[in-house]
Coordinates of N, CA and C in Angstrom, one line a residue:
X1 N 85.0 101.6 115.0 CA 84.0 101.2 115.1 C 83.7 102.3 114.4
X2 N 82.4 102.4 113.5 CA 81.3 103.8 113.5 C 80.3 104.1 113.7
X3 N 79.5 104.8 115.0 CA 78.7 104.7 114.7 C 77.7 104.1 114.1
X4 N 76.4 103.1 114.2 CA 75.5 102.9 113.1 C 73.8 104.0 113.3
X5 N 73.7 103.7 112.0 CA 72.3 105.2 112.0 C 71.6 104.4 112.8
X6 N 70.8 103.4 113.4 CA 70.4 103.3 114.2 C 70.7 103.4 115.5
X7 N 72.0 103.9 116.1 CA 72.8 104.5 117.2 C 72.3 106.4 117.2
X8 N 72.4 106.7 115.8 CA 72.3 107.8 115.4 C 70.4 108.3 116.0
X9 N 69.8 107.3 115.6 CA 68.5 107.7 115.5 C 67.8 108.1 116.7
X10 N 68.6 106.8 117.8 CA 68.4 106.9 119.3 C 68.7 108.1 119.8
X11 N 70.0 108.6 119.4 CA 70.3 109.7 120.3 C 69.6 110.8 119.7
X12 N 69.1 110.7 118.9 CA 68.1 111.9 118.2 C 66.8 112.1 119.2
X13 N 66.1 110.3 119.1 CA 65.1 110.5 120.1 C 65.2 111.0 121.5
X14 N 66.7 110.3 122.0 CA 66.6 110.8 123.4 C 66.2 111.9 123.7
X15 N 67.5 113.0 122.7 CA 67.5 114.9 122.7 C 66.0 115.3 122.7
X16 N 65.0 114.7 121.4 CA 64.2 115.0 121.6 C 63.3 115.3 122.8
X17 N 63.6 113.9 123.6 CA 62.5 113.9 124.6 C 64.0 115.0 125.6
X18 N 64.5 115.1 126.0 CA 64.7 115.9 126.7 C 64.8 117.4 126.9
X19 N 64.7 117.6 125.2 CA 64.3 119.1 125.4 C 62.7 119.7 125.1
X20 N 62.1 118.7 124.9 CA 60.1 118.8 125.3 C 60.5 119.2 126.9
X21 N 60.8 117.8 127.7 CA 60.3 118.1 129.0 C 61.1 119.2 129.3
X22 N 62.4 119.6 128.8 CA 62.8 121.2 129.3 C 61.7 122.2 128.9
X23 N 61.1 122.4 127.2 CA 60.5 123.0 127.4 C 58.9 123.0 128.4
X24 N 58.2 121.5 128.5 CA 57.4 121.8 129.7 C 57.9 122.2 131.3
X25 N 58.6 122.2 131.4 CA 58.9 122.4 132.4 C 59.6 124.4 132.3
X26 N 59.8 125.1 131.9 CA 59.8 126.5 131.0 C 58.3 126.7 131.2
X27 N 57.3 125.9 130.5 CA 56.3 126.8 130.6 C 55.7 126.8 131.8
X28 N 55.8 126.1 132.4 CA 55.0 126.0 133.9 C 56.1 127.2 134.6
X29 N 57.5 127.3 134.8 CA 58.0 128.2 135.2 C 58.0 129.5 135.6
X30 N 57.5 129.7 133.6 CA 57.8 131.1 133.6 C 56.5 132.0 134.1
X31 N 55.2 131.0 133.4 CA 54.2 132.4 134.4 C 54.1 132.5 135.5
X32 N 54.4 131.3 136.4 CA 55.1 131.5 137.8 C 55.6 133.1 138.4
X33 N 57.2 132.7 137.4 CA 57.6 133.5 137.7 C 57.6 135.0 137.5
X34 N 56.7 134.8 136.2 CA 56.6 136.3 135.7 C 55.5 137.0 136.7
X35 N 54.7 136.3 137.0 CA 53.5 137.0 138.0 C 53.9 137.3 139.5
X36 N 55.3 136.9 139.5 CA 56.0 137.2 141.1 C 56.2 138.4 140.6
X37 N 56.9 138.6 139.6 CA 57.6 139.8 139.1 C 56.7 140.9 139.2
X38 N 55.5 140.7 138.7 CA 54.7 141.6 138.2 C 54.6 141.9 140.2
X39 N 54.3 140.9 140.6 CA 53.3 141.4 142.7 C 54.9 142.6 142.3
X40 N 56.2 142.2 142.6 CA 56.9 142.6 142.9 C 57.0 144.3 142.4
X41 N 56.4 144.3 141.1 CA 57.0 145.6 140.3 C 55.7 146.7 141.2
X42 N 54.4 146.0 140.9 CA 53.5 146.5 141.5 C 53.3 147.0 143.0
X43 N 54.0 146.7 143.7 CA 53.7 146.4 144.8 C 53.3 147.7 145.6
X44 N 52.1 147.7 145.9 CA 51.5 149.0 146.4 C 52.2 150.3 147.4
X45 N 51.7 151.3 147.8 CA 52.1 152.2 149.1 C 51.3 151.5 150.2
X46 N 51.9 151.2 151.4 CA 50.8 150.9 152.7 C 50.9 152.1 152.7
X47 N 49.4 152.6 153.4 CA 49.3 153.6 154.7 C 48.6 153.1 155.9
X48 N 49.0 153.2 157.3 CA 48.8 152.8 157.9 C 48.2 154.2 159.3
X49 N 47.7 153.7 159.7 CA 46.7 154.2 160.7 C 46.7 153.6 161.6
X50 N 46.1 154.2 163.0 CA 46.1 154.0 164.7 C 45.1 153.5 164.5
X51 N 44.8 152.3 165.3 CA 42.8 152.0 165.7 C 42.8 153.0 167.6
X52 N 41.4 153.2 167.2 CA 41.2 153.9 168.4 C 41.0 152.9 169.1
X53 N 41.4 153.6 170.9 CA 41.1 153.0 172.1 C 39.3 152.6 172.4
X54 N 39.1 152.0 171.7 CA 37.7 151.9 172.5 C 37.0 149.9 172.9
X55 N 36.4 149.9 173.9 CA 36.1 148.8 174.5 C 34.6 148.6 174.8
X56 N 34.1 147.8 174.6 CA 32.4 147.5 174.7 C 32.5 146.6 176.6
X57 N 31.5 147.4 177.9 CA 31.5 147.0 178.9 C 30.8 145.9 178.8
X58 N 30.6 144.6 178.4 CA 29.3 143.8 178.7 C 29.1 142.9 179.9
X59 N 29.4 144.1 180.9 CA 28.6 143.4 182.7 C 27.5 143.2 183.2
X60 N 26.0 144.0 181.8 CA 25.1 143.8 182.2 C 25.0 142.2 181.5
X61 N 25.9 141.4 180.4 CA 25.3 140.3 180.0 C 25.7 139.5 180.9
X62 N 26.9 140.0 181.6 CA 27.6 138.7 182.7 C 26.6 138.8 183.9
X63 N 26.0 140.1 184.6 CA 24.8 140.1 185.6 C 23.5 139.4 185.2
X64 N 23.1 138.7 184.1 CA 21.9 138.4 183.6 C 22.2 136.8 183.4
X65 N 24.1 136.9 183.8 CA 24.3 135.2 184.2 C 24.8 134.2 183.2
X66 N 25.0 135.5 181.5 CA 25.8 134.7 181.1 C 27.3 134.7 181.3
X67 N 27.9 133.8 180.1 CA 29.0 133.7 180.7 C 30.0 133.9 179.4
X68 N 31.8 134.3 179.2 CA 31.9 134.1 177.7 C 32.7 133.2 177.6
X69 N 32.6 132.6 176.5 CA 33.6 131.2 176.0 C 34.1 131.6 174.8
X70 N 34.9 133.0 174.1 CA 34.8 133.7 173.3 C 35.0 132.4 171.9
X71 N 34.4 132.5 171.0 CA 33.8 134.4 170.8 C 32.1 134.1 171.3
X72 N 31.8 132.9 171.8 CA 29.9 132.7 171.9 C 29.6 133.1 173.4
X73 N 28.7 133.5 173.8 CA 27.9 133.8 175.0 C 27.1 133.1 175.2
X74 N 27.7 132.1 176.7 CA 26.4 131.1 177.3 C 25.3 131.4 177.8
X75 N 23.9 131.3 178.2 CA 23.1 132.2 179.4 C 22.4 131.1 179.7
X76 N 21.7 131.4 181.0 CA 20.7 130.5 181.4 C 19.2 129.9 180.6
X77 N 19.1 128.8 180.6 CA 18.1 127.9 179.6 C 17.0 128.9 180.5
X78 N 15.8 129.9 179.4 CA 15.3 130.3 180.1 C 15.6 132.2 179.7
X79 N 16.4 132.0 179.6 CA 17.3 133.8 179.5 C 17.2 134.7 178.5
X80 N 17.8 135.7 178.2 CA 18.1 136.5 177.4 C 18.1 135.8 175.7
X81 N 18.9 135.2 175.6 CA 19.3 134.0 174.7 C 17.7 133.2 173.3
X82 N 17.5 132.7 175.4 CA 15.9 132.2 174.5 C 14.9 132.9 174.2
X83 N 15.2 134.0 174.5 CA 13.5 134.5 175.3 C 13.7 135.7 173.7
X84 N 15.0 136.0 173.1 CA 15.0 136.9 172.1 C 14.8 135.8 170.8
X85 N 14.9 134.3 171.0 CA 15.2 133.5 170.0 C 16.5 133.7 168.7
X86 N 17.7 133.5 170.0 CA 18.8 134.0 169.0 C 19.0 132.1 169.4
X87 N 19.9 131.6 167.9 CA 20.6 130.6 167.7 C 21.8 130.6 168.4
X88 N 22.3 131.2 168.5 CA 23.6 131.5 169.2 C 24.0 133.7 169.4
X89 N 24.8 133.3 170.7 CA 24.6 134.8 171.0 C 26.4 134.7 171.0
X90 N 26.7 135.9 169.8 CA 27.6 136.6 170.1 C 29.0 137.6 169.9
X91 N 29.9 137.5 170.6 CA 30.7 138.8 171.2 C 31.4 139.4 169.8
X92 N 31.1 140.7 169.9 CA 30.8 142.2 169.5 C 32.8 142.7 169.7
X93 N 32.6 143.2 168.7 CA 34.5 143.6 168.4 C 34.0 145.2 169.5
X94 N 35.4 145.3 169.8 CA 35.8 146.2 171.2 C 35.4 147.5 170.4
X95 N 35.4 147.8 168.7 CA 35.5 148.5 167.9 C 33.8 149.2 168.4
X96 N 33.2 148.8 168.3 CA 31.8 148.8 168.4 C 31.2 149.6 169.4
X97 N 32.5 150.1 170.8 CA 32.4 150.8 171.8 C 32.3 152.4 171.7
X98 N 32.3 153.0 170.3 CA 32.2 154.5 170.5 C 30.7 154.3 170.7
X99 N 29.5 153.9 170.3 CA 28.0 153.7 170.2 C 27.9 154.1 171.8
X100 N 27.4 154.7 171.9 CA 26.2 154.5 173.3 C 24.6 154.7 173.4
X101 N 23.8 153.6 174.1 CA 24.1 152.5 174.2 C 25.3 151.9 173.4
X102 N 26.3 150.7 173.6 CA 27.2 149.8 172.9 C 26.4 148.9 172.6
X103 N 26.2 148.1 171.7 CA 26.3 146.5 171.3 C 26.6 146.0 172.0
X104 N 26.5 145.0 173.3 CA 27.1 144.1 173.8 C 27.5 142.5 173.4
X105 N 26.2 142.1 172.3 CA 26.7 140.8 172.0 C 25.8 140.6 170.2
X106 N 26.0 140.1 169.5 CA 25.5 140.1 168.3 C 24.3 138.7 168.5
X107 N 23.0 138.8 168.1 CA 21.9 137.9 168.4 C 21.9 137.0 167.1
X108 N 22.1 136.1 166.3 CA 21.9 135.3 165.7 C 21.2 134.1 165.0
X109 N 19.9 134.5 164.0 CA 19.2 134.0 164.5 C 19.8 133.2 162.2
X110 N 19.6 132.2 161.9 CA 20.2 131.1 160.8 C 19.0 131.0 160.2
X111 N 19.4 131.0 158.6 CA 17.9 130.1 158.5 C 17.4 130.6 157.1
X112 N 17.5 129.8 155.7 CA 17.3 130.2 154.5 C 15.9 131.3 154.1
X113 N 15.0 131.5 155.3 CA 14.3 132.5 155.3 C 14.0 132.5 156.1
X114 N 14.4 132.9 157.3 CA 14.5 133.1 158.7 C 13.6 133.9 158.6
X115 N 14.4 135.3 158.8 CA 13.8 136.6 158.9 C 13.4 137.6 157.6
X116 N 12.2 138.0 157.6 CA 12.3 138.9 156.4 C 13.0 140.2 156.5
X117 N 12.7 141.1 155.5 CA 13.1 142.1 155.1 C 12.7 142.9 156.3
X118 N 13.7 143.7 157.2 CA 13.3 145.0 158.2 C 13.4 144.2 159.4
X119 N 13.6 143.2 159.5 CA 14.1 142.3 161.1 C 15.0 142.0 161.4
X120 N 16.3 142.4 160.5 CA 17.4 142.4 160.8 C 18.1 143.5 160.9
X121 N 19.6 143.7 161.1 CA 20.1 144.5 160.7 C 21.4 144.1 159.3
X122 N 22.0 143.3 158.9 CA 22.4 142.7 158.0 C 22.7 141.5 158.5
X123 N 23.0 140.8 157.1 CA 23.1 139.5 157.1 C 24.5 139.0 156.6
X124 N 24.5 137.6 157.1 CA 25.9 137.2 156.8 C 26.1 136.0 156.5
X125 N 27.1 135.4 155.7 CA 26.9 134.2 155.5 C 27.1 133.9 154.0
X126 N 27.0 132.9 153.2 CA 26.4 132.4 151.9 C 25.4 131.8 152.0
X127 N 25.5 130.5 151.3 CA 24.0 129.8 151.5 C 23.1 129.8 152.8
X128 N 23.9 130.0 153.3 CA 22.9 129.8 154.8 C 23.5 130.8 155.6
X129 N 22.8 131.6 155.7 CA 23.0 132.8 156.0 C 22.3 132.7 157.4
X130 N 23.2 134.1 158.4 CA 23.0 134.1 159.8 C 22.5 135.5 159.5
X131 N 21.2 136.2 160.0 CA 20.9 137.4 159.8 C 20.7 138.1 161.6
X132 N 21.4 139.3 162.2 CA 21.9 139.4 162.6 C 21.4 141.0 163.4
X133 N 21.3 140.5 164.6 CA 20.5 141.7 165.6 C 21.6 142.2 166.8
X134 N 21.2 142.9 167.7 CA 22.5 143.0 168.4 C 21.4 143.3 170.0
X135 N 21.8 142.9 170.9 CA 21.8 143.2 172.2 C 22.3 144.2 173.1
X136 N 21.7 145.5 173.8 CA 21.9 146.2 174.1 C 21.7 146.5 175.5
X137 N 22.2 147.0 176.6 CA 21.7 147.8 177.9 C 21.1 148.7 177.3
X138 N 20.2 149.2 178.6 CA 19.3 150.1 178.4 C 18.7 150.5 179.5
X139 N 19.0 152.1 180.3 CA 18.1 152.1 181.1 C 18.0 150.2 182.1
X140 N 18.7 149.8 182.3 CA 19.0 149.5 183.3 C 18.9 147.9 182.8
X141 N 18.1 147.7 182.0 CA 17.6 146.6 181.0 C 18.1 145.9 180.2
X142 N 18.0 145.2 179.8 CA 18.8 144.7 178.5 C 18.1 144.4 177.1
X143 N 18.0 144.4 176.2 CA 16.9 144.5 175.1 C 17.2 144.5 173.8
X144 N 16.9 143.7 172.9 CA 17.1 143.8 171.6 C 16.6 144.8 170.2
X145 N 18.2 145.2 169.4 CA 17.8 146.2 169.0 C 17.8 145.2 167.4
X146 N 16.2 145.4 166.5 CA 16.0 144.1 165.4 C 16.3 145.0 164.4
X147 N 16.6 146.0 163.9 CA 16.8 146.6 162.8 C 17.6 147.8 162.8
X148 N 18.0 148.3 161.1 CA 18.9 148.7 161.3 C 18.0 150.3 161.8
X149 N 16.6 150.4 161.3 CA 16.3 152.0 161.8 C 15.9 152.2 163.3
X150 N 16.0 150.7 164.3 CA 16.5 150.9 165.5 C 17.4 151.1 166.1
X151 N 18.8 150.7 165.5 CA 19.9 151.2 166.1 C 20.2 152.6 164.9
X152 N 19.8 153.2 164.0 CA 19.9 154.9 164.1 C 19.3 155.4 165.5
X153 N 18.2 155.0 165.4 CA 17.2 155.4 166.8 C 18.4 155.9 168.2
X154 N 19.1 154.4 168.1 CA 19.9 154.8 169.3 C 21.1 156.0 169.3
X155 N 21.4 155.3 167.9 CA 23.1 155.7 167.8 C 23.1 157.5 167.6
X156 N 22.3 158.0 166.9 CA 22.3 159.3 166.5 C 21.3 160.2 167.3
X157 N 21.9 161.2 167.4 CA 23.1 161.9 166.0 C 25.1 161.2 166.3
X158 N 25.8 161.1 165.1 CA 26.9 160.8 165.4 C 27.7 161.8 165.6
X159 N 28.7 162.3 166.1 CA 29.4 163.5 166.1 C 30.5 163.4 166.7
X160 N 31.4 161.8 166.4 CA 32.3 161.8 166.5 C 32.6 161.3 165.4
X161 N 34.3 160.9 164.7 CA 34.9 160.0 164.1 C 34.9 158.4 164.8
X162 N 35.0 158.2 166.3 CA 34.9 157.3 166.6 C 33.3 156.3 167.2
X163 N 32.4 157.9 167.1 CA 30.7 156.8 166.8 C 31.0 156.4 165.5
X164 N 31.3 157.6 164.0 CA 31.3 156.9 163.0 C 31.7 155.2 162.6
X165 N 32.9 155.5 162.8 CA 33.3 154.2 162.8 C 32.2 153.2 163.8
X166 N 32.4 152.8 164.8 CA 31.3 151.8 165.1 C 29.8 152.0 164.8
X167 N 29.4 153.1 164.3 CA 28.0 152.9 163.5 C 28.3 152.8 162.4
X168 N 29.3 152.6 161.3 CA 29.9 152.1 160.1 C 29.9 150.5 160.5
X169 N 30.6 150.0 161.4 CA 30.9 148.3 161.4 C 28.9 147.2 162.0
X170 N 28.7 148.4 162.6 CA 27.6 147.9 163.5 C 26.6 147.3 162.4
X171 N 26.2 148.6 161.5 CA 25.2 148.7 160.6 C 25.5 147.9 159.0
X172 N 26.7 147.7 158.8 CA 27.1 146.9 157.3 C 27.6 145.6 157.5
X173 N 28.3 145.4 158.7 CA 28.8 144.0 158.8 C 30.1 144.0 157.6
X174 N 30.8 145.0 157.4 CA 32.0 144.8 157.0 C 33.3 144.9 158.1
X175 N 34.3 145.1 157.7 CA 35.7 144.5 158.3 C 36.4 146.1 158.8
X176 N 37.1 146.3 160.4 CA 38.0 147.2 160.1 C 39.3 146.5 160.1
X177 N 40.4 147.2 159.4 CA 41.5 146.3 158.7 C 42.6 147.3 159.4
X178 N 43.5 146.7 160.4 CA 44.5 147.7 160.7 C 46.3 147.5 161.0
X179 N 46.5 146.1 160.3 CA 47.4 145.4 160.6 C 47.7 144.3 159.4
X180 N 47.5 145.5 158.0 CA 48.3 145.0 156.8 C 49.6 145.0 156.8
X181 N 50.0 144.5 155.6 CA 51.1 144.4 155.7 C 51.3 143.7 153.8
X182 N 52.4 144.5 153.3 CA 52.4 143.9 151.9 C 53.0 142.9 152.0
X183 N 52.0 142.0 150.8 CA 53.0 140.8 151.1 C 53.0 140.2 149.2
X184 N 54.6 140.0 149.3 CA 55.1 139.7 147.5 C 54.2 138.3 147.2
X185 N 53.9 138.2 147.5 CA 52.7 136.4 147.3 C 51.8 137.1 146.6
X186 N 51.1 138.1 146.9 CA 50.1 138.3 146.8 C 49.7 138.9 145.5
X187 N 48.6 139.2 144.7 CA 48.2 139.7 143.4 C 47.3 141.2 143.8
X188 N 48.2 142.4 143.8 CA 47.4 143.4 144.1 C 47.0 143.8 142.7
X189 N 45.7 145.1 143.0 CA 45.4 145.6 142.3 C 45.0 147.3 142.7
X190 N 46.4 147.6 143.5 CA 45.5 149.2 143.5 C 47.3 149.5 143.6
X191 N 47.4 150.9 143.9 CA 48.8 151.1 143.9 C 49.0 152.0 145.0
X192 N 47.9 152.1 146.3 CA 47.8 152.5 147.3 C 47.3 151.7 148.3
X193 N 47.2 151.2 149.1 CA 46.4 150.0 150.1 C 46.4 151.0 151.3
X194 N 45.3 151.8 151.5 CA 45.4 152.2 153.3 C 44.7 151.6 153.8
X195 N 44.7 151.5 155.5 CA 44.0 150.9 156.3 C 42.8 151.8 157.0
X196 N 42.2 151.2 158.2 CA 40.9 151.7 158.3 C 41.2 153.1 158.4
X197 N 40.3 154.0 158.2 CA 40.2 155.3 158.9 C 38.8 155.9 158.7
X198 N 38.8 157.2 159.3 CA 37.5 157.6 159.5 C 38.0 159.4 158.9
X199 N 37.1 159.8 157.8 CA 37.4 161.2 157.3 C 36.6 161.7 157.3
X200 N 36.0 163.6 157.6 CA 35.0 164.1 158.3 C 34.5 164.4 156.8
X201 N 33.8 165.0 156.1 CA 33.0 165.6 155.5 C 31.8 166.5 155.6
X202 N 31.2 166.8 155.0 CA 30.8 168.4 154.6 C 28.7 168.0 155.6
X203 N 28.5 166.9 155.0 CA 27.7 166.0 155.6 C 27.9 164.9 157.0
X204 N 29.0 164.6 157.4 CA 29.2 163.8 158.3 C 30.7 163.3 158.3
X205 N 30.8 162.0 157.9 CA 32.0 161.5 157.5 C 31.6 159.6 157.1
X206 N 33.2 159.9 156.5 CA 33.6 158.6 155.5 C 34.8 158.2 156.0
X207 N 34.3 156.6 156.4 CA 34.8 155.4 157.5 C 35.2 154.2 155.7
X208 N 36.9 154.3 156.2 CA 36.9 153.2 154.9 C 37.0 151.8 155.7
X209 N 36.0 150.9 155.0 CA 35.8 149.5 156.0 C 36.6 148.2 154.6
X210 N 36.2 147.1 155.1 CA 36.7 146.4 153.9 C 35.6 145.2 154.2
X211 N 35.9 144.2 152.9 CA 34.9 142.7 152.1 C 35.9 142.2 151.7
X212 N 35.2 141.0 152.7 CA 36.3 139.5 151.9 C 35.1 138.7 150.8
X213 N 35.5 138.6 149.6 CA 34.8 138.0 148.7 C 34.8 136.6 148.7
X214 N 34.3 136.3 149.8 CA 34.2 134.4 150.2 C 33.4 133.3 149.9
X215 N 32.4 134.1 149.1 CA 31.0 133.2 148.6 C 31.4 132.7 148.0
X216 N 31.2 131.2 146.8 CA 31.8 131.0 145.6 C 33.1 130.3 146.0
X217 N 33.7 129.8 144.5 CA 35.0 129.7 144.3 C 36.1 130.4 143.6
X218 N 37.2 130.6 144.7 CA 38.4 131.3 144.1 C 38.8 131.9 142.7
X219 N 39.4 132.8 142.1 CA 39.9 133.9 143.8 C 38.7 134.6 144.1
X220 N 39.8 134.5 145.5 CA 38.4 135.8 146.4 C 39.5 136.8 146.3
X221 N 38.8 137.9 146.5 CA 39.0 139.4 146.3 C 38.4 140.2 147.9
X222 N 40.1 140.8 148.2 CA 39.5 141.3 149.0 C 39.5 143.1 148.6
X223 N 38.0 144.1 149.2 CA 37.6 145.3 148.9 C 37.5 145.8 149.5
X224 N 38.2 147.3 149.4 CA 38.1 148.3 150.1 C 36.3 148.8 150.0
X225 N 35.4 148.9 151.0 CA 34.1 149.6 150.8 C 34.2 151.0 151.7
X226 N 34.2 152.4 150.6 CA 34.2 153.0 151.8 C 32.2 153.5 152.1
X227 N 32.2 153.6 153.4 CA 30.7 154.1 153.8 C 30.6 155.5 154.6
X228 N 29.7 156.0 153.4 CA 29.7 157.3 154.0 C 28.2 157.6 155.3
X229 N 28.2 158.1 156.1 CA 27.5 158.3 157.7 C 27.5 159.4 157.7
X230 N 26.1 159.8 158.4 CA 25.5 161.1 158.0 C 25.4 161.2 159.3
X231 N 25.0 162.9 160.1 CA 25.3 163.0 161.4 C 23.7 162.6 162.2
X232 N 22.6 162.3 161.0 CA 21.4 161.8 161.4 C 21.6 160.6 161.4
X233 N 22.3 160.0 160.9 CA 22.4 158.2 160.7 C 22.3 157.4 159.8
X234 N 21.8 157.7 158.9 CA 21.7 157.9 157.0 C 22.9 157.0 157.3
X235 N 23.1 156.0 156.4 CA 24.2 154.8 156.0 C 24.3 154.3 154.4
X236 N 25.6 154.9 154.0 CA 25.6 154.2 152.6 C 26.5 154.0 152.2
X237 N 26.4 152.8 151.2 CA 28.1 152.1 151.0 C 28.1 152.9 149.3
X238 N 29.7 153.1 149.1 CA 30.0 153.2 148.1 C 31.0 152.5 147.6
X239 N 30.9 152.7 145.7 CA 31.6 151.5 145.0 C 32.7 150.7 145.8
X240 N 33.1 149.3 145.8 CA 33.7 148.8 146.4 C 34.8 148.7 145.5
X241 N 36.1 149.0 145.6 CA 37.2 149.2 144.7 C 37.8 147.7 145.7
X242 N 38.7 147.1 144.3 CA 39.3 145.7 144.5 C 41.0 146.0 144.9
X243 N 41.2 145.3 146.1 CA 42.5 145.8 146.6 C 43.4 144.2 146.0
X244 N 43.3 143.2 146.8 CA 44.4 141.8 146.2 C 43.5 140.9 146.7
X245 N 44.2 139.9 145.8 CA 44.0 138.2 145.6 C 45.2 137.8 146.6
X246 N 44.5 136.4 147.5 CA 45.5 135.9 147.8 C 46.1 134.3 147.0
X247 N 46.9 134.2 146.8 CA 46.6 132.4 145.8 C 46.5 131.5 146.4
X248 N 47.0 131.2 148.2 CA 46.2 130.0 149.0 C 44.5 130.0 148.6
X249 N 44.2 131.1 148.5 CA 42.2 130.6 148.6 C 42.1 130.6 147.1
X250 N 42.7 130.7 146.0 CA 42.7 130.4 144.5 C 41.1 128.7 144.6
X251 N 41.9 127.9 145.0 CA 41.1 126.5 145.1 C 40.1 127.0 146.2
X252 N 39.6 128.0 146.4 CA 38.5 127.5 147.9 C 37.0 128.2 147.8
X253 N 36.7 126.7 147.9 CA 35.1 127.0 148.1 C 34.0 127.2 149.1
X254 N 33.5 128.2 149.1 CA 32.8 128.7 150.2 C 31.0 128.6 149.9
X255 N 30.2 127.5 150.2 CA 28.7 127.7 150.5 C 28.1 128.4 151.8

C-alpha cells in the first residue's frame, strides 16, 4: 500500500519541527562556544610578583581592652570606638604595615550624608557608603586620623617601595592582588595581566592596585589602577585599565 498524501504532510511537519529545534539549539550553543574560543585565544600573559613581608602590630588596641573577632574589633563601652563615633572598627590589611605609625583599624562611619568632604580619607560602598578614618598609636596613646592630610602628615616622607604600597592602599581604598590566575571562563580585556607591584619613578613611586566595579548591575569589570605616590606624600590615581569580567557576576546587582 502506498503512503497517503496525509502521511507525507505529517512527515514534512515533523521534519520541519525537528529542524527548527535543532536551529534553536545551535543558536544557543554557538555564541557560548565562540565566546569560550575567544577566551582561550585571548588568554593574557600573567606576570606574578611576591608580596612584601609586612605586618601590623595591633597590641595598642588590645591594651585598650579591644578584642578582634575578624574582621571586627569589639571595644569596651565608652572606649575608643564610642569616643570616635565609629559605627564599627574593622581590621586592616597587614600590607599597611609599611607605614610608621601604621593604621591599626579602620573607623567606619556610615550614612548617605554622614561626613563632609575633608572629614574622611575615602569612602566605600554604593548607595549606603562607609566613610573611612584610621586608628593609629602615637606617643603611647591611640588617636584618630580623620582625613588624607593628617595621614600624609604622619606618613611622609615616603622613602621605600613598601611605604609607597602601604600609603597607596591606605589612602585610596583600592586592593592589592598577588594571587591572580588565568581563568578560561573569564572575559579578558588585556594582553598582559600584572599583579600588584611598585615601580620607582623620578618623583617617587608608581603602585599598581585594583578596583572591582561592583556597584549597579553586571557585567562587572575588574580594573588595574596605577597610583602615583610622591616622596612628599602627594597621591594621584592614573587612568583605570579594564582587565577582566567574571561571567558569574553578570546578573549580580549591588545597591
